[in-house]
Coordinates of C-alpha atoms in Angstrom, one line a residue:
M1 CA -104.3 57.9 1.4
K2 CA -102.4 56.6 3.5
R3 CA -102.5 58.7 6.1
T4 CA -106.8 58.1 5.4
I5 CA -105.8 53.4 5.9
C6 CA -103.8 54.3 9.5
L7 CA -106.5 56.7 10.9
I8 CA -109.1 53.5 9.7
L9 CA -107.1 50.9 10.7
S10 CA -106.7 53.4 14.2
L11 CA -110.6 53.9 14.8
T12 CA -111.3 50.3 14.5
S13 CA -108.4 48.7 16.6
I14 CA -109.9 51.0 19.2
L15 CA -113.5 50.2 18.9
I16 CA -112.3 46.3 18.6
G17 CA -110.5 47.4 22.5
F18 CA -114.1 48.8 23.8
G19 CA -116.1 46.0 22.2
Q20 CA -115.3 42.7 22.6
S21 CA -116.8 39.5 23.9
L22 CA -115.2 37.2 26.9
S23 CA -116.3 33.9 26.2
L24 CA -116.6 32.3 30.3
K25 CA -115.8 28.7 30.6
G26 CA -116.0 27.2 34.2
R27 CA -117.1 24.7 36.1
I28 CA -119.2 24.3 39.4
V29 CA -117.9 21.5 41.9
D30 CA -118.4 20.4 45.8
R31 CA -116.3 20.0 47.5
G32 CA -115.5 16.4 47.5
N33 CA -115.2 17.9 43.2
N34 CA -118.4 16.2 42.8
P35 CA -120.6 17.9 39.4
V36 CA -122.8 20.8 41.0
A37 CA -125.1 20.4 38.2
D38 CA -128.7 23.3 38.6
A39 CA -126.3 26.1 39.8
Y40 CA -127.1 29.7 38.2
V41 CA -123.7 32.1 37.5
M42 CA -124.3 35.4 36.9
V43 CA -121.9 38.0 36.0
F44 CA -121.8 42.1 37.1
S45 CA -119.4 44.7 35.8
R46 CA -117.7 46.5 38.2
D47 CA -121.2 49.2 38.7
T48 CA -123.0 46.2 39.6
S49 CA -125.3 45.4 36.8
L50 CA -125.5 42.0 35.3
L51 CA -123.9 41.4 32.4
A52 CA -124.9 37.7 31.9
S53 CA -126.1 34.2 33.5
C54 CA -126.4 31.0 32.9
F55 CA -127.3 27.8 34.5
T56 CA -124.6 25.3 35.0
D57 CA -125.0 21.4 33.2
F58 CA -125.6 17.8 34.6
A59 CA -121.9 17.9 34.6
G60 CA -121.5 21.5 36.3
E61 CA -120.1 23.4 33.6
F62 CA -121.5 26.6 31.8
S63 CA -120.4 28.7 29.1
L64 CA -122.0 32.2 28.8
V65 CA -120.9 35.5 26.9
A66 CA -120.1 39.3 28.7
D67 CA -118.4 42.5 28.0
S68 CA -115.0 42.1 28.0
S69 CA -114.3 45.3 29.4
L70 CA -117.0 45.4 32.3
S71 CA -116.8 42.1 33.9
K72 CA -115.6 42.1 36.9
T73 CA -117.0 39.7 39.4
I74 CA -119.6 36.3 39.0
R75 CA -121.3 34.8 41.5
V76 CA -122.9 31.7 42.1
S77 CA -125.2 29.8 44.2
C78 CA -127.7 26.6 44.6
L79 CA -129.4 25.4 46.2
G80 CA -127.8 23.8 49.0
Y81 CA -125.1 25.1 48.8
E82 CA -123.5 28.9 50.0
T83 CA -123.3 31.7 47.7
V84 CA -120.6 32.2 46.0
W85 CA -118.6 35.4 44.6
Q86 CA -115.2 35.0 42.9
S87 CA -113.4 37.7 40.9
L88 CA -112.5 37.6 37.2
P89 CA -110.4 36.0 35.5
L90 CA -111.0 32.3 36.4
T91 CA -108.2 30.2 37.3
G92 CA -110.1 26.5 38.1
S93 CA -112.8 25.1 39.1
I94 CA -115.4 27.7 41.7
V95 CA -115.4 25.0 44.9
M96 CA -118.9 25.5 46.3
A97 CA -118.8 24.2 50.5
G98 CA -122.9 22.9 51.2
D99 CA -125.0 24.6 53.2
S100 CA -125.3 21.9 56.1
R101 CA -128.9 23.1 58.0
I102 CA -130.2 23.3 54.1
L103 CA -129.2 19.8 53.3
S104 CA -130.5 18.7 55.9
G105 CA -133.7 19.5 55.5
V106 CA -133.8 19.4 51.2
D107 CA -132.6 16.9 49.1
V108 CA -130.5 18.3 47.1
T109 CA -130.7 15.5 44.1
G110 CA -133.6 16.8 43.1
K111 CA -133.4 20.5 43.2
R112 CA -134.3 20.4 39.3
S113 CA -138.1 20.0 40.6
Y114 CA -137.6 23.2 42.2
T115 CA -136.8 25.4 39.6
K116 CA -139.0 25.8 36.6
R117 CA -138.5 28.7 33.5
I118 CA -141.8 30.0 32.4
D119 CA -142.1 32.8 29.1
S120 CA -141.4 36.5 31.0
G121 CA -138.3 34.1 33.7
F122 CA -138.4 31.7 36.2
E123 CA -140.3 30.5 39.0
Y124 CA -139.7 29.0 42.0
D125 CA -141.3 26.2 44.0
F126 CA -141.4 26.2 47.9
S127 CA -144.6 23.7 48.8
T128 CA -142.5 20.8 49.5
L129 CA -139.0 22.1 51.0
D130 CA -140.1 21.5 54.9
F131 CA -136.5 23.5 56.3
V132 CA -138.4 26.9 54.5
Q133 CA -141.5 26.5 57.4
E134 CA -138.7 27.9 60.1
Q135 CA -137.8 31.0 57.8
N136 CA -140.2 34.7 57.0
I137 CA -139.9 35.6 53.3
L138 CA -136.6 37.9 53.2
Q139 CA -134.9 35.4 54.3
A140 CA -136.1 32.4 51.5
L141 CA -135.7 35.0 49.1
Q142 CA -132.0 34.0 49.2
L143 CA -133.0 30.6 47.8
V144 CA -134.4 32.3 44.4
P145 CA -132.0 32.3 41.6
F146 CA -132.0 36.4 40.0
V147 CA -132.0 37.5 43.5
D148 CA -129.5 39.1 46.4
V149 CA -130.4 39.4 49.5
N150 CA -127.4 41.7 51.1
S151 CA -126.7 41.4 55.3
D152 CA -128.9 44.4 55.3
G153 CA -131.7 42.6 53.8
E154 CA -131.4 45.2 50.6
I155 CA -132.6 42.9 47.2
R156 CA -131.2 43.5 44.1
V157 CA -133.6 41.5 41.0
N158 CA -132.0 40.4 38.3
G159 CA -128.4 43.3 39.2
K160 CA -130.6 45.8 39.5
K161 CA -132.3 47.3 42.7
Q162 CA -135.2 49.3 40.8
Y163 CA -137.7 46.1 41.1
E164 CA -141.4 46.0 42.0
I165 CA -142.9 43.4 44.0
Y166 CA -146.4 41.3 43.7
L167 CA -149.3 39.1 45.9
N168 CA -150.5 36.6 43.9
G169 CA -150.3 38.8 40.7
R170 CA -151.5 41.8 42.0
R171 CA -149.4 45.0 43.1
F172 CA -148.0 44.5 47.2
D173 CA -148.1 48.2 47.6
I174 CA -147.1 47.8 51.6
G175 CA -144.1 45.9 50.2
V176 CA -143.1 47.9 48.2
S177 CA -142.9 50.5 50.4
N178 CA -141.3 48.5 53.0
T179 CA -139.5 45.7 51.9
V180 CA -136.8 44.6 54.1
Q181 CA -139.5 45.0 57.0
V182 CA -142.6 43.3 55.5
L183 CA -141.0 40.6 53.6
Q184 CA -138.7 40.2 57.0
S185 CA -142.2 39.6 58.9
L186 CA -144.1 37.5 57.0
E187 CA -143.8 33.8 57.1
A188 CA -142.0 32.2 54.6
K189 CA -144.4 28.7 55.2
N190 CA -147.7 29.8 53.5
V191 CA -144.9 29.9 50.4
K192 CA -146.7 28.0 46.8
K193 CA -144.3 29.7 44.8
I194 CA -142.2 32.9 44.1
E195 CA -142.5 33.9 40.3
V196 CA -139.0 36.2 39.2
V197 CA -140.5 38.4 36.3
T198 CA -137.6 39.4 34.0
E199 CA -139.1 40.0 30.6
P200 CA -142.0 42.0 29.7
D201 CA -145.3 40.7 31.2
I202 CA -148.6 42.6 31.1
R203 CA -149.6 41.1 34.1
F204 CA -147.4 43.2 35.3
N205 CA -148.0 46.6 33.3
N206 CA -144.6 46.6 33.9
S207 CA -141.0 45.2 31.9
G208 CA -138.8 45.6 35.0
P209 CA -138.0 42.9 37.5
I210 CA -140.6 42.1 39.4
I211 CA -141.4 38.8 42.3
N212 CA -144.5 38.4 42.7
I213 CA -145.4 35.7 45.5
I214 CA -147.8 33.3 45.4
T215 CA -149.6 31.7 48.0
S216 CA -153.0 29.8 48.9
K217 CA -156.0 32.6 49.7
N218 CA -155.3 35.0 52.7
A219 CA -152.5 32.4 53.6
L220 CA -150.9 35.0 55.1
D221 CA -153.6 37.1 57.5
G222 CA -152.7 37.6 60.7
V223 CA -150.9 40.5 63.2
Y224 CA -147.0 40.1 62.9
L225 CA -144.8 42.7 65.6
N226 CA -140.6 42.4 66.1
V227 CA -139.3 44.8 68.1
S228 CA -135.0 45.8 68.3
A229 CA -132.9 47.7 70.4
N230 CA -129.3 47.8 70.5
G231 CA -127.3 51.2 72.7
E232 CA -123.5 52.0 73.1
T233 CA -121.7 54.2 75.8
V234 CA -120.5 56.6 73.2
P235 CA -123.1 57.2 72.6
N236 CA -125.2 55.3 69.5
A237 CA -128.3 53.4 69.4
K238 CA -131.0 52.0 67.3
A239 CA -134.3 50.4 68.2
G240 CA -137.1 49.2 65.6
T241 CA -140.9 47.8 65.6
S242 CA -143.1 46.8 63.0
F243 CA -146.2 45.4 63.2
L244 CA -148.4 44.0 59.8
A245 CA -151.8 42.9 60.2
K246 CA -153.6 40.8 57.1
K247 CA -157.0 40.2 57.4
E248 CA -158.7 38.1 53.5
R249 CA -158.8 42.0 52.0
V250 CA -157.6 44.2 54.4
D251 CA -153.9 45.5 55.1
L252 CA -152.0 47.2 57.8
S253 CA -148.6 47.9 58.6
F254 CA -147.0 50.6 60.5
A255 CA -142.7 50.9 61.4
Y256 CA -140.5 53.4 63.3
N257 CA -137.0 53.4 63.3
Y258 CA -135.1 55.7 65.9
D259 CA -131.1 55.8 65.5
L260 CA -128.4 57.9 67.1
H261 CA -124.7 58.7 66.8
G262 CA -123.7 61.8 69.1
Q263 CA -120.3 62.9 70.9
R264 CA -118.8 63.7 74.0
D265 CA -115.9 66.0 74.6
Q266 CA -115.5 65.1 70.3
P267 CA -111.5 66.8 71.0
I268 CA -111.1 69.9 67.6
F269 CA -108.3 71.4 66.2
Q270 CA -108.0 75.0 63.6
S271 CA -105.9 76.6 62.2
I272 CA -106.0 80.2 60.2
T273 CA -103.7 81.8 58.8
T274 CA -104.3 85.3 57.0
K275 CA -101.3 88.6 56.1
E276 CA -102.2 90.6 58.9
K277 CA -102.6 87.5 61.9
S278 CA -102.1 83.6 63.0
S279 CA -105.2 82.5 65.1
I280 CA -105.0 78.7 66.5
F281 CA -108.6 77.5 67.4
D282 CA -109.0 74.4 70.4
G283 CA -112.2 73.3 70.6
K284 CA -114.6 70.4 72.3
G285 CA -117.8 69.3 70.7
D286 CA -120.8 68.5 72.5
G287 CA -123.5 67.1 69.3
D288 CA -126.3 64.3 69.5
W289 CA -127.3 63.4 65.5
H290 CA -131.1 61.6 65.7
T291 CA -132.9 59.8 62.8
H292 CA -136.5 59.2 62.9
I293 CA -138.0 57.1 60.5
L294 CA -141.9 56.3 60.4
S295 CA -143.9 54.6 58.3
A296 CA -148.0 53.7 57.8
M297 CA -149.6 51.6 55.8
A298 CA -153.1 50.8 54.6
S299 CA -154.7 49.0 51.7
I300 CA -158.6 47.9 51.3
E301 CA -159.8 45.8 48.4
A302 CA -163.5 47.1 48.7
D303 CA -164.4 44.3 46.0
T304 CA -162.2 41.8 43.3
L305 CA -162.2 45.2 41.2
N306 CA -160.9 47.8 42.9
M307 CA -158.6 48.8 46.0
I308 CA -157.9 51.1 47.9
Y309 CA -154.3 52.6 49.5
A310 CA -152.6 55.1 51.8
D311 CA -149.5 55.4 53.2
F312 CA -148.0 58.1 54.9
H313 CA -144.0 58.6 55.0
A314 CA -141.9 60.6 57.1
K315 CA -137.7 60.3 57.6
I316 CA -136.9 63.3 59.7
N317 CA -133.6 64.6 61.5
V318 CA -133.1 66.4 64.0
N319 CA -129.3 67.0 65.4
N320 CA -128.3 68.9 68.2
Y321 CA -124.9 70.0 68.9
C322 CA -122.4 72.6 71.0
T323 CA -118.3 73.7 70.4
D324 CA -116.2 75.0 73.4
W325 CA -113.6 77.1 71.4
I326 CA -110.6 79.2 72.5
E327 CA -108.8 81.2 70.0
R328 CA -104.8 81.8 70.5
V329 CA -103.9 84.6 68.7
E330 CA -99.8 85.7 68.8
G331 CA -99.7 88.7 72.3
E332 CA -103.0 88.8 72.9
A333 CA -104.7 86.8 75.8
E334 CA -107.5 84.1 74.7
S335 CA -110.7 84.1 74.1
L336 CA -113.6 82.6 74.0
R337 CA -116.1 81.6 71.9
Q338 CA -119.4 79.3 72.1
N339 CA -121.6 78.4 69.1
K340 CA -125.0 76.2 69.5
G341 CA -127.3 75.0 66.7
K342 CA -130.1 72.4 66.5
D343 CA -130.8 71.5 62.4
T344 CA -134.1 70.0 61.4
E345 CA -134.5 68.6 58.2
G346 CA -136.0 65.7 56.4
T347 CA -139.1 64.8 54.4
L348 CA -142.8 63.8 55.0
E349 CA -144.3 61.8 51.7
A350 CA -148.3 61.1 51.6
N351 CA -150.4 58.7 48.8
L352 CA -153.6 58.0 48.3
I353 CA -154.1 55.5 45.1
Y354 CA -157.2 54.1 44.1
R355 CA -157.1 50.5 41.4
N356 CA -159.7 49.9 39.5
Y357 CA -159.0 45.5 37.4
F358 CA -160.0 44.3 34.5
P359 CA -163.4 42.3 34.5
Y360 CA -161.6 39.8 32.3
D361 CA -158.5 39.9 34.2
K362 CA -158.5 40.6 38.2
T363 CA -155.0 40.9 38.1
Q364 CA -154.8 43.2 35.7
E365 CA -154.6 47.3 36.2
N366 CA -157.5 48.9 34.4
I367 CA -157.3 52.6 35.6
M368 CA -155.6 54.5 38.7
V369 CA -156.0 57.4 40.6
G370 CA -153.7 59.1 42.8
Y371 CA -152.6 62.0 45.2
R372 CA -149.2 62.4 46.3
F373 CA -148.1 65.1 49.3
T374 CA -144.5 66.1 50.1
Y375 CA -143.0 68.4 51.9
N376 CA -139.2 68.4 53.0
P377 CA -138.8 70.6 56.3
D378 CA -135.7 73.2 57.0
K379 CA -135.1 74.5 60.4
R380 CA -132.7 75.9 61.6
D381 CA -131.0 77.5 65.1
Y382 CA -127.4 78.7 65.5
T383 CA -126.1 81.3 68.2
L384 CA -122.7 82.3 68.6
L385 CA -121.8 83.8 72.0
Y386 CA -119.0 85.6 73.6
P387 CA -118.4 84.5 77.4
S388 CA -114.5 85.8 77.6
E389 CA -115.5 89.3 75.8
G390 CA -119.2 90.4 77.6
L391 CA -121.0 90.5 74.4
S392 CA -123.9 89.7 72.9
P393 CA -124.7 86.7 71.5
V394 CA -125.6 86.6 67.6
R395 CA -127.8 84.1 66.4
E396 CA -129.3 83.2 62.9
K397 CA -132.0 81.1 62.6
T398 CA -134.7 79.4 59.3
D399 CA -137.8 78.6 59.3
G400 CA -139.1 76.7 55.3
G401 CA -140.0 73.8 53.9
L402 CA -140.6 72.4 50.4
Y403 CA -144.4 71.2 49.6
E404 CA -146.0 69.7 46.5
H405 CA -148.7 67.9 45.2
T406 CA -149.2 66.0 42.5
L407 CA -153.0 64.5 41.1
N408 CA -152.3 61.3 38.2
L409 CA -154.4 59.1 36.4
Q410 CA -153.6 56.3 34.7
K411 CA -155.6 54.8 32.0
N412 CA -154.1 51.5 30.7
L413 CA -155.7 49.8 26.9
P414 CA -154.4 46.2 26.3
F415 CA -154.4 45.3 22.5
S416 CA -152.8 40.9 22.7
D417 CA -150.9 39.1 25.6
K418 CA -147.2 41.0 24.7
Q419 CA -149.5 44.6 24.1
E420 CA -150.7 47.2 25.9
L421 CA -151.2 51.2 25.2
S422 CA -151.0 53.0 28.8
V423 CA -152.0 56.5 29.1
G424 CA -151.2 58.3 31.8
R425 CA -150.9 63.0 33.1
G426 CA -149.7 64.9 35.6
L427 CA -153.1 66.1 36.6
Y428 CA -151.8 69.4 37.9
N429 CA -148.2 70.0 39.9
V430 CA -147.1 72.0 42.3
R431 CA -144.7 72.9 44.8
R432 CA -144.7 75.4 46.7
T433 CA -140.9 76.5 48.7
L434 CA -141.9 79.0 52.0
T435 CA -137.9 79.2 53.5
L436 CA -137.7 82.8 56.5
L437 CA -134.2 83.5 57.4
I438 CA -134.0 85.9 59.9
T439 CA -130.1 87.1 60.9
R440 CA -130.6 88.6 64.6
D441 CA -127.2 90.9 65.6
C442 CA -128.7 90.8 69.3
R443 CA -126.2 94.0 69.8
T444 CA -128.0 95.7 67.6
S445 CA -131.6 94.4 67.8
K446 CA -131.7 95.2 63.5
A447 CA -133.7 91.8 61.5
L448 CA -130.6 91.8 58.5
R449 CA -132.9 90.3 56.1
I450 CA -135.7 87.7 55.4
H451 CA -136.1 85.9 52.1
T452 CA -139.3 84.1 50.1
L453 CA -139.2 82.2 46.9
A454 CA -142.2 80.7 45.9
I455 CA -142.7 77.6 42.3
L456 CA -144.9 76.9 40.5
A457 CA -145.0 73.8 38.4
F458 CA -147.2 71.8 36.6
S459 CA -146.1 68.8 34.4
N460 CA -146.4 67.2 31.4
G461 CA -148.7 64.3 29.7
S462 CA -147.5 60.8 28.4
L463 CA -147.8 58.7 26.0
R464 CA -146.3 54.8 26.4
R465 CA -146.5 51.5 25.4
Q466 CA -145.1 48.4 25.7
T467 CA -144.4 45.7 23.6

């Protein structure tokens, strides 16, 4: 009996240790020790997941509860101030420095009117912020509670990387597919307000975080072009261009990015010891690693109820390298080796989607039919040469890739303002892998192996109810 009691007490103490809550209280002030009201406080875990959040009151104070075993950092943001990140535990008041650029363009004492709570999240009003006129939408999003934009333009909504973007209540396909470049191209002066949806909302057919950008009708119409390039003598280089055109119900987008990483005369050393001998390899390598990223998208609204969307994305890596080796073995003459290689791999994807909306609610999706094609090329060409021994080269070559075709159908049946029934089915999904590998020794002129593989796969239907 005593052992049983001890065991129960031990398990209880373990559970308490893992489930303890942290009552976090604090105060947000400016550099003049004045309270900062309406500052947004977020607590993150070690894996950057959002654990809890709240706003400060008129005295700059906040209080929230989070898991003590997970809580690591706290983020504080407020209009007119620079965002603050601070590790836990807190040792005093958090001091926020004013953003002079923002303070010169907005009356911070009236900031309460910019953020408004709605049933499914928060709404942020841009219509009276003069300083936003000179920014793009991606820059302006840094002011919005629940939205975090890092230096690379990557966005987190409510602490999550997975989110969707809507434009005036409809899914903004081009913005979802190429978020950074599209939002950088669009001017924030055309934005009235931004909704951050953190709770299930039938308007958006999704329970995950959503950014809904609200503008006046056709406010974003126009042509936008961005070009950038930089390079180093290493050699390293980056270049990119993006083109966006919007005209009433037609959206077109194109983007291309190129990234080069190279090396010249890179020293390489390797030592191999076996029972028979010890070998030392000294080498110098040259190489270029190229990355090509291409995106093209089009969205056409035939009328208020029907829309067609198409896109093409490609990320291709092309690697060229050459290494000269000197092999040294005790008691033997030095021998030379040279290996050359060229690899091509990546991903190509194309989508064609038709969407139909309900007549009584033109922002809510009724039927979706989509086709998706993907191709992952895998091409490798490797050659080993023996310059000092007069031997014929050995070559290995692979030519292959993975193809996939998918057809999807989804129908939504709304029950009420808070419920819907979604029926979807992957009608036909075919994956086909074709790889051709030929290992050829030029000294014997003999093909050693040829290999092919084919795979067929079918996806199951799904039934989902949102509440």
